[in-house]
């Protein structure tokens, strides 16, 4: 029985649309996080002195501290952005597709 | 006297050698300044934790009726609860003590590590979370073997899962023994046996329900304790980070270079390899993957990653701040050092001393109890993941070919839990005097090189065949294992050879590439009828993984 549903969903143009949109969104966010993280690792490996720059003239705190914190916060925010869109827009489209296929 | 002095000087090394004898060990840990044989406030707080969690286990045991209850807590955990439990699973005592100790010793390098431990989570969410929930039932092998042959793929997945679980368990048990010896003044062997027995009790009787709640409570305690410690410590600097940084760079021997990356990740190959291991190893840890089957649906699975990432990221920042505060507060207080100028109990004790300094005996006792609770929660999750690989994958699918009844399967997983507990106790005692630094790294290496490639390709690549996954997966597992053996940590530090055959301590860059390549090549070479059938099943799997049609529901309670 479920095989038929799978067939019907697969043929539904909205499904390939959902697949494409959600896939692209996940890919963009993944690339963002990976680029930021490996970019950071590259700086750590090749130019660590860049991260040692003081935050402002005469300060001890280096720019490395807020940059590191920003990466952690960005990683968390990116999960929030994905969950928000996936749990509303993508899920409601998903629900319609499944409901129509189950009729 | 002279013996005592030698012990004091050799610090943690002596502790490892002589830990069997509590009287000697006490000398090695506490030096000549402070002698605290038995820490009563820590023990009483830990006893309270144990009583509460045993109460929960009793309650959970009455609700654990089906296999679904046992493996996945009935599948009815909410995203918020699961997020906390994931955080509880992931934030181990090593995070609290090791990371703060690293910042205490090296400053910014510790921060770089913590970032690596976090960034795997968004990737798990974007690529895996909902598919895990929609395809999986009890173990990640359910997903790998969804359209492939059960026997070989489940054997492979169970091997990967059990290797990771056992390595991780040994590391946790040895850590637990040493820590409890230091904090509670108890003998190493008692501590290991105690942890093993508690773990068996939680998992055998309470299954995933008890494990989840132990992890949730522990995560809350850890978050609360860490926050309190940092607030108390920061109040000494007027909550001004710049004031803290200035003071820390003044008193630390590294000076201003505390504020920038040092020598720890200077070599780019190691840095990238470690980054890969941390990121994709996390996505292949069986006890973490298992948590995704406990939530109601894909929506909650996604939410749980959001909450978990938030809690873990917050905690990492707290722990790093803790390490920096400890530089000033602990580092300038001679009562935390022995006569030879070594930190009492070793470098990983910075956070514990900070607790003592800012919160007194009572808070020190509380943090000690939290550290112990942390170990219990992590080993319980591991034991459950290992037991389910044995009962669900090996027993029910490989040996009984899917003909085992639910009650038989639960019974086998309980027996497996007890066996794993006994094994962990025996290995914990056997490895007491060994260098175990490589074990967690190896566990991440295997998780990233065997479990993760097979899992991710089974979700995304239509061309994956049983033969490709089986051969490639084992090649990945063996490559990770062999490279670690040939690396400096084992080849030089343990076997005592002059030079390592493989120069890097983190194999992931090489072993992951090998695994993906091998899986690809052997799948492509597979022209069998079976391979064609497997490819035909991909479309249905793909629809199910993305829509959740046919996915496991939550059981009604």
XYZ file of C-alpha atoms in Angstrom:
660
model
C 0.000 0.000 0.000
C 2.679 2.495 0.989
C 4.561 1.668 -2.239
C 1.692 3.281 -4.171
C 1.858 6.355 -1.996
C 5.586 6.600 -2.639
C 4.948 6.338 -6.392
C 2.307 9.038 -6.282
C 4.434 11.360 -4.154
C 7.375 10.851 -6.456
C 5.281 11.904 -9.462
C 3.892 14.952 -7.687
C 5.678 18.011 -9.116
C 5.363 19.700 -5.713
C 7.519 16.951 -4.228
C 10.411 17.585 -6.584
C 9.931 21.279 -5.894
C 10.097 20.627 -2.123
C 13.112 18.394 -2.571
C 14.895 21.023 -4.632
C 14.108 23.950 -2.338
C 14.864 22.185 0.920
C 17.998 20.597 -0.527
C 19.282 23.935 -1.785
C 18.536 25.657 1.513
C 20.348 22.939 3.493
C 23.272 23.055 1.064
C 23.657 26.839 1.275
C 23.637 26.748 5.083
C 26.069 23.808 5.161
C 28.457 25.607 2.820
C 28.179 28.735 4.954
C 29.050 26.876 8.180
C 31.802 24.798 6.547
C 33.389 27.819 4.856
C 33.382 29.847 8.038
C 34.791 26.986 10.129
C 37.484 25.808 7.722
C 38.340 29.413 6.894
C 38.902 29.909 10.611
C 40.994 26.712 10.845
C 43.105 27.933 7.893
C 43.798 31.210 9.676
C 44.686 29.258 12.831
C 47.070 27.048 10.840
C 48.652 29.602 8.490
C 48.274 33.051 10.017
C 47.673 32.723 13.757
C 49.141 36.173 14.371
C 46.136 37.719 12.587
C 43.905 36.492 15.414
C 46.243 38.053 17.964
C 45.411 41.607 16.833
C 44.034 43.554 19.803
C 40.353 44.365 19.590
C 41.148 48.054 19.920
C 44.226 50.174 20.515
C 45.598 49.404 23.984
C 43.265 46.467 24.696
C 44.372 42.996 25.729
C 41.408 41.080 24.323
C 42.300 39.947 20.808
C 39.911 39.873 17.857
C 40.247 36.092 18.005
C 37.942 36.010 21.034
C 34.872 37.682 19.465
C 35.541 35.865 16.173
C 35.481 32.493 17.951
C 32.349 33.422 19.871
C 30.755 34.638 16.640
C 31.408 31.255 14.977
C 29.686 29.455 17.846
C 26.739 31.850 17.716
C 26.551 31.639 13.925
C 26.501 27.821 14.109
C 23.605 28.020 16.530
C 21.710 30.678 14.588
C 22.075 28.673 11.380
C 20.313 25.738 13.057
C 17.570 28.131 14.189
C 17.126 29.517 10.666
C 16.907 26.030 9.170
C 14.483 24.721 11.780
C 12.226 27.743 11.401
C 11.832 27.381 7.668
C 11.805 23.565 7.610
C 9.202 23.262 10.367
C 6.839 25.817 8.818
C 7.133 26.326 5.070
C 8.606 22.958 4.088
C 6.535 20.931 6.527
C 3.221 22.443 5.476
C 4.042 21.770 1.821
C 5.073 18.265 2.825
C 1.790 17.764 4.644
C -0.245 18.795 1.588
C 1.701 16.456 -0.657
C 1.267 13.504 1.696
C -2.437 14.222 2.278
C -3.165 14.420 -1.432
C -1.234 11.241 -2.108
C -3.079 9.373 0.645
C -6.539 10.177 -0.763
C 59.627 11.788 53.237
C 61.914 11.618 50.237
C 59.517 9.180 48.584
C 56.683 11.536 49.219
C 58.649 14.326 47.620
C 59.308 12.290 44.478
C 55.617 11.525 44.297
C 54.715 15.142 44.624
C 57.072 16.185 41.873
C 56.001 13.551 39.422
C 52.398 14.669 39.828
C 49.816 12.991 37.695
C 52.278 10.454 36.349
C 52.846 9.110 39.818
C 49.139 9.104 40.410
C 48.678 6.848 37.405
C 51.356 4.453 38.556
C 50.445 4.215 42.186
C 46.759 4.769 42.107
C 46.096 1.239 43.335
C 47.196 2.202 46.801
C 45.018 5.007 48.195
C 47.518 6.154 50.804
C 50.236 6.684 48.227
C 47.834 8.142 45.761
C 46.645 10.678 48.313
C 50.216 11.823 48.669
C 50.598 12.140 44.941
C 47.400 14.061 44.416
C 47.310 16.459 47.266
C 50.963 16.980 47.933
C 52.047 18.150 51.361
C 49.897 21.239 51.731
C 46.308 20.071 51.886
C 45.192 16.603 52.852
C 41.549 15.864 52.181
C 41.161 12.129 52.494
C 37.405 11.806 52.019
C 35.259 14.572 50.601
C 32.010 14.270 52.565
C 29.992 17.082 50.999
C 30.766 15.719 47.521
C 29.817 12.199 48.525
C 26.550 13.242 50.146
C 25.541 15.300 47.126
C 26.418 12.442 44.851
C 24.322 10.077 46.986
C 21.367 12.441 46.539
C 21.872 12.350 42.765
C 22.047 8.565 42.818
C 18.855 8.288 44.908
C 16.932 10.590 42.557
C 18.127 8.791 39.452
C 17.350 5.394 40.979
C 13.849 6.661 41.714
C 13.543 7.669 38.067
C 14.868 4.289 36.992
C 12.191 2.579 39.093
C 9.519 4.769 37.497
C 11.012 4.191 34.020
C 11.192 0.433 34.553
C 7.423 0.313 35.109
C 6.859 2.127 31.838
C 9.323 0.045 29.838
C 7.190 -2.687 28.318
C 7.954 -2.943 24.606
C 11.206 -2.955 22.659
C 10.265 0.527 21.494
C 10.110 1.735 25.102
C 13.422 0.125 25.863
C 15.358 1.424 22.839
C 13.712 4.766 22.147
C 11.689 5.680 25.250
C 8.544 4.959 23.212
C 9.509 7.583 20.648
C 7.585 10.276 22.498
C 10.355 12.566 23.744
C 9.907 16.243 22.797
C 12.491 18.244 20.876
C 13.376 20.336 23.920
C 13.859 17.298 26.161
C 15.880 15.541 23.496
C 18.000 18.646 22.949
C 18.894 18.635 26.627
C 19.546 14.901 26.560
C 21.803 15.242 23.493
C 23.683 18.002 25.284
C 23.904 15.709 28.322
C 25.243 12.923 26.129
C 27.778 15.169 24.409
C 29.099 17.306 27.278
C 31.253 14.807 29.122
C 33.485 15.262 32.140
C 36.295 15.581 29.610
C 34.612 18.714 28.279
C 34.258 20.314 31.677
C 37.694 19.374 33.013
C 39.771 18.839 29.871
C 38.629 21.923 27.987
C 38.924 24.248 30.971
C 42.316 22.678 31.699
C 43.397 23.319 28.121
C 42.386 26.986 28.309
C 44.087 27.205 31.714
C 47.334 25.926 30.165
C 47.231 27.229 26.589
C 44.582 29.929 26.429
C 43.075 30.406 22.964
C 43.961 26.914 21.682
C 41.353 25.471 24.017
C 38.768 27.765 22.444
C 39.719 26.516 18.952
C 39.071 22.941 20.097
C 35.680 23.794 21.520
C 34.589 25.403 18.247
C 35.501 22.193 16.410
C 33.365 20.180 18.797
C 30.368 22.383 18.055
C 30.300 22.938 14.300
C 29.382 19.329 13.527
C 25.894 19.931 14.882
C 24.563 22.271 12.177
C 25.831 19.817 9.558
C 24.065 16.935 11.301
C 20.877 18.992 11.234
C 21.100 20.056 7.580
C 22.099 16.683 6.202
C 20.825 14.033 8.554
C 18.400 14.848 11.374
C 15.055 14.430 9.608
C 16.220 11.505 7.481
C 17.482 9.717 10.587
C 14.100 10.129 12.217
C 12.106 9.135 9.141
C 14.116 6.030 8.279
C 15.382 4.750 11.608
C 13.734 2.557 14.182
C 16.168 1.619 16.963
C 19.732 1.803 15.622
C 21.539 3.616 12.817
C 22.029 0.209 11.187
C 18.281 0.283 10.446
C 19.029 3.117 8.038
C 22.207 1.678 6.518
C 20.456 -1.624 5.845
C 17.149 -0.075 4.752
C 17.507 -1.227 1.141
C 20.705 -3.254 1.424
C 21.183 -6.815 2.656
C 20.590 -7.173 6.355
C 23.295 -9.618 7.416
C 26.460 -7.993 6.038
C 25.397 -4.389 6.604
C 24.170 -4.916 10.147
C 27.347 -6.847 10.974
C 29.386 -3.930 9.633
C 27.326 -1.294 11.461
C 27.404 -3.287 14.693
C 31.199 -3.646 14.432
C 31.547 0.088 13.941
C 29.118 0.858 16.752
C 30.685 -1.579 19.206
C 34.250 -0.431 18.469
C 33.249 3.153 19.156
C 31.271 2.214 22.265
C 34.023 0.080 23.795
C 36.804 2.618 23.145
C 34.681 5.428 24.514
C 33.648 3.326 27.523
C 37.261 2.545 28.418
C 38.175 6.226 28.235
C 35.194 7.162 30.415
C 35.833 4.394 32.957
C 39.503 5.228 33.391
C 38.624 8.920 33.614
C 35.924 8.135 36.170
C 38.267 6.069 38.305
C 40.940 8.760 38.380
C 38.489 11.577 38.922
C 36.659 9.896 41.762
C 39.924 9.043 43.380
C 40.888 12.695 43.221
C 37.571 14.206 44.225
C 36.088 11.725 46.630
C 39.175 10.093 48.069
C 37.884 6.656 47.036
C 39.952 3.815 45.634
C 40.260 3.566 41.823
C 38.838 0.048 41.570
C 35.810 0.878 43.749
C 35.069 3.858 41.569
C 35.197 1.851 38.346
C 33.013 -0.907 39.791
C 30.540 1.670 41.109
C 30.229 3.393 37.733
C 29.832 0.036 35.981
C 27.096 -1.135 38.340
C 25.160 2.137 38.213
C 25.278 2.045 34.435
C 23.971 -1.529 34.377
C 21.141 -0.640 36.749
C 20.000 2.426 34.777
C 20.063 0.727 31.400
C 18.898 -2.796 32.277
C 15.886 -1.669 34.263
C 15.072 1.728 32.875
C 16.246 1.462 29.251
C 16.107 4.616 27.166
C 13.529 6.312 29.418
C 15.850 6.233 32.433
C 18.920 7.029 30.320
C 17.198 10.061 28.798
C 16.174 11.478 32.165
C 19.582 10.848 33.709
C 21.054 12.798 30.785
C 18.519 15.619 31.101
C 19.099 16.032 34.853
C 22.845 15.901 34.393
C 22.726 18.487 31.584
C 20.716 20.856 33.817
C 23.105 20.361 36.746
C 26.112 20.950 34.523
C 24.647 24.071 32.911
C 23.612 25.454 36.286
C 26.908 24.610 38.000
C 29.002 26.027 35.164
C 26.980 29.234 34.993
C 27.136 29.749 38.746
C 30.891 29.203 38.780
C 31.506 31.667 35.952
C 29.199 34.316 37.435
C 30.962 34.026 40.801
C 34.372 34.146 39.141
C 33.509 37.031 36.806
C 32.176 39.059 39.732
C 35.792 39.325 40.870
C 36.525 41.159 37.614
C 33.447 43.361 37.734
C 31.960 41.250 34.884
C 34.455 42.890 32.571
C 36.054 40.507 30.099
C 38.820 42.954 29.226
C 39.786 43.221 32.914
C 39.913 39.419 33.102
C 42.003 39.160 29.927
C 44.450 41.834 31.098
C 44.922 40.173 34.473
C 45.236 36.681 32.942
C 47.918 37.731 30.445
C 49.791 39.474 33.264
C 50.010 36.414 35.488
C 50.278 33.580 32.925
C 53.712 32.532 31.738
C 52.602 32.704 28.093
C 51.651 36.353 28.547
C 49.871 38.039 25.675
C 50.094 34.932 23.454
C 47.249 33.473 25.528
C 44.958 35.542 23.322
C 45.922 33.851 20.044
C 46.377 30.329 18.654
C 49.630 28.743 19.763
C 51.471 25.622 18.726
C 48.674 23.131 19.280
C 47.273 23.255 15.755
C 50.216 24.723 13.916
C 50.349 22.001 11.289
C 47.555 22.468 8.710
C 47.147 18.750 7.925
C 46.590 17.951 11.607
C 44.268 20.903 11.991
C 42.078 19.855 9.056
C 42.188 16.190 10.012
C 41.124 16.978 13.561
C 38.398 19.280 12.255
C 37.033 16.490 10.038
C 37.160 13.945 12.862
C 35.312 16.232 15.263
C 32.728 17.268 12.707
C 31.895 13.983 10.981
C 32.877 11.721 13.851
C 30.053 13.267 15.860
C 27.707 12.327 13.010
C 28.775 8.700 13.351
C 28.614 8.209 17.123
C 26.031 5.467 17.755
C 24.848 6.833 21.109
C 24.261 10.261 19.582
C 22.504 8.907 16.468
C 20.249 6.776 18.650
C 18.861 9.890 20.321
C 17.175 10.884 17.047
C 14.870 7.863 17.215
C 13.412 8.951 20.563
C 11.494 11.980 19.286
C 7.956 12.028 17.897
C 8.684 13.149 14.343
C 11.074 14.968 12.002
C 9.894 18.350 13.327
C 10.973 17.469 16.861
C 14.197 15.906 15.571
C 15.143 19.227 13.979
C 14.185 21.199 17.073
C 16.279 18.932 19.257
C 19.412 19.850 17.283
C 18.589 23.535 17.620
C 18.282 23.244 21.412
C 21.284 20.930 21.723
C 23.515 23.269 19.680
C 22.440 26.198 21.827
C 23.131 24.411 25.113
C 26.436 22.949 23.950
C 27.665 26.212 22.438
C 26.718 28.135 25.557
C 28.421 25.576 27.762
C 31.626 25.679 25.706
C 31.810 29.445 26.076
C 31.199 29.107 29.818
C 33.909 26.457 30.149
C 36.456 28.525 28.205
C 35.713 31.569 30.378
C 36.109 29.283 33.378
C 39.596 28.300 32.212
C 40.573 31.943 31.773
C 39.236 32.887 35.215
C 41.139 29.950 36.691
C 44.397 31.390 35.309
C 43.954 34.396 37.575
C 42.058 32.995 40.546
C 43.635 29.520 40.796
C 46.940 30.293 39.098
C 47.920 32.994 41.573
C 46.868 31.101 44.695
C 49.747 29.011 46.011
C 47.439 26.826 48.109
C 46.384 25.067 44.881
C 49.981 24.132 44.086
C 52.278 21.584 45.610
C 55.787 22.279 46.806
C 57.180 21.657 43.313
C 54.888 24.243 41.757
C 52.527 21.759 40.091
C 48.767 22.210 40.114
C 47.289 19.799 42.677
C 45.812 16.768 40.967
C 47.149 17.762 37.540
C 46.243 20.269 34.852
C 42.700 18.976 34.421
C 41.783 20.040 37.926
C 41.709 23.773 37.139
C 37.901 23.902 37.011
C 37.598 21.986 40.282
C 39.995 24.311 42.093
C 38.108 27.286 40.685
C 34.902 25.845 42.157
C 36.620 25.614 45.519
C 38.001 29.139 45.257
C 34.780 30.907 44.285
C 32.175 28.732 45.997
C 33.839 27.085 48.978
C 33.616 23.474 50.119
C 29.918 23.067 49.482
C 30.092 24.215 45.868
C 33.243 22.174 45.320
C 31.309 19.155 46.550
C 28.451 20.015 44.218
C 30.711 20.299 41.156
C 32.466 17.044 42.088
C 29.120 15.297 42.258
C 28.119 16.850 38.918
C 31.347 15.594 37.316
C 30.596 12.093 38.541
C 26.966 12.328 37.402
C 28.242 13.425 34.007
C 30.275 10.267 33.624
C 27.303 8.123 34.642
C 25.047 9.753 32.071
C 27.570 9.369 29.251
C 28.374 5.711 29.992
C 24.662 4.884 30.222
C 24.056 6.281 26.752
C 27.033 4.319 25.455
C 25.920 1.088 27.104
C 22.454 1.412 25.628
C 23.842 2.062 22.136
C 26.200 -0.920 22.448
C 23.481 -3.189 23.804
C 21.106 -2.268 20.992
C 23.782 -3.020 18.383
C 24.142 -6.475 19.946
C 20.462 -7.262 20.461
C 18.738 -5.459 17.592
C 21.388 -5.770 14.884
C 23.404 -8.876 15.685
C 20.937 -11.039 17.601
C 17.552 -10.209 16.066
C 18.638 -9.503 12.479
C 21.845 -11.430 11.860
C 21.398 -14.571 13.992
C 17.620 -14.861 14.184
C 17.041 -13.380 10.703
C 14.288 -11.134 12.032
C 12.405 -13.986 13.705
C 13.129 -13.050 17.311
C 10.165 -11.946 19.412
C 10.176 -8.553 21.046
C 10.555 -10.056 24.522
C 13.542 -12.146 23.411
C 15.150 -9.065 21.910
C 14.703 -7.014 25.078
C 16.063 -9.876 27.153
C 19.138 -10.111 24.962
C 19.749 -6.379 25.193
C 19.537 -6.550 28.995
C 22.024 -9.411 29.039
C 24.192 -7.457 26.590
C 24.081 -4.408 28.885
C 25.295 -6.492 31.812
C 28.056 -8.022 29.677
C 29.108 -4.574 28.458
C 29.071 -3.305 32.032
C 31.280 -6.154 33.204
C 33.573 -5.686 30.210
C 33.814 -1.966 30.950
C 34.739 -2.677 34.577
C 37.390 -5.232 33.593
C 38.859 -3.008 30.869
C 38.632 0.052 33.098
C 40.771 -1.692 35.686
C 43.098 -3.224 33.070
C 43.749 0.147 31.410
C 44.251 2.001 34.682
C 47.946 2.472 34.136
C 47.839 2.788 30.349
C 47.996 5.935 28.301
C 44.425 6.283 27.068
C 44.740 9.653 25.389
C 44.299 8.112 21.944
C 41.030 6.324 22.714
C 38.503 9.083 22.232
C 40.380 10.227 19.129
C 40.269 6.690 17.756
C 36.571 6.417 18.582
C 35.875 9.606 16.615
C 38.149 8.350 13.819
C 36.223 5.070 13.470
C 32.869 6.828 13.793
C 33.835 9.226 11.006
C 35.529 6.643 8.768
C 33.214 3.632 9.008
C 29.820 4.602 10.432
C 29.422 8.040 8.887
C 30.372 7.273 5.235
C 28.063 4.245 5.036
C 25.230 6.099 6.752
C 25.399 9.255 4.662
C 25.848 7.420 1.360
C 22.946 5.098 2.144
C 20.773 8.200 2.476
C 22.017 10.148 -0.517
C 23.594 7.881 -3.110
C 21.441 5.618 -5.208
C 24.477 3.699 -6.463
C 25.483 2.403 -3.037
C 25.424 -1.408 -2.970
C 25.757 -3.957 -0.201
C 29.157 -5.019 -1.464
C 30.444 -1.441 -1.674
C 29.180 -0.506 1.768
C 30.448 -3.692 3.400
C 33.952 -3.723 1.924
C 34.391 0.064 1.970
C 33.061 0.376 5.514
C 35.469 -2.221 6.841
C 38.346 -0.645 4.902
C 37.487 2.680 6.579
C 37.360 1.067 10.012
C 40.680 -0.732 9.540
C 42.393 2.314 8.015
C 41.430 4.436 11.007
C 42.601 1.728 13.404
C 45.911 1.048 11.650
C 46.761 4.722 11.179
C 46.169 5.406 14.860
C 48.394 2.472 15.827
C 51.136 3.815 13.542
C 50.707 7.387 14.797
C 52.905 9.069 17.419
C 50.347 8.537 20.233
C 50.642 4.746 20.096
C 53.743 3.934 18.053
C 56.021 6.302 19.948
C 54.297 6.992 23.295
C 53.161 3.446 24.036
C 55.329 1.092 21.962
C 58.368 3.281 22.511
C 59.652 3.394 18.924
C 61.875 6.302 17.878
C 59.725 7.662 15.108
C 56.100 7.215 14.110
C 55.399 5.531 10.767
C 52.337 7.732 10.261
C 53.194 11.269 11.383
C 49.711 12.577 12.313
C 47.734 11.860 15.451
C 44.373 12.343 13.763
C 43.762 9.944 10.886
C 40.351 11.270 9.751
C 41.544 13.154 6.666
C 43.142 9.992 5.292
C 40.849 7.284 6.634
C 37.632 9.108 5.669
C 38.895 9.718 2.144
C 39.920 6.057 1.863
C 36.524 4.905 3.111
C 34.528 7.073 0.695
C 36.765 6.068 -2.204
C 36.564 2.369 -1.377
C 32.788 2.456 -0.973
C 32.483 4.251 -4.323
C 34.805 1.928 -6.219
C 33.369 -1.327 -4.841
C 29.813 -0.130 -5.408
C 30.616 0.805 -9.006
C 32.259 -2.565 -9.626
C 29.188 -4.365 -8.317
C 27.100 -5.370 -11.351
C 25.088 -8.050 -9.593
C 21.335 -8.508 -9.863
C 21.174 -7.675 -6.145
C 22.849 -4.313 -6.732
C 20.235 -3.419 -9.364
C 17.426 -4.309 -6.972
C 18.985 -2.185 -4.273
C 19.182 0.808 -6.583
C 15.499 0.338 -7.489
C 14.526 0.621 -3.843
C 16.281 3.960 -3.488
C 13.388 6.083 -4.736
C 10.931 4.765 -2.152
C 13.535 5.188 0.563
C 14.198 8.710 -0.585
C 10.492 9.630 -0.528
C 10.094 8.138 2.947
C 13.204 9.843 4.280
C 11.993 13.249 3.132
C 8.263 13.038 3.789
C 8.107 10.750 6.788
C 5.431 8.541 5.170
C 5.773 5.095 6.730
C 8.091 6.351 9.468
C 7.932 4.919 12.967
C 5.340 6.700 15.085
C 5.341 7.336 18.814
C 3.779 4.663 20.988
C 0.785 5.735 23.050
C 1.301 5.850 26.779
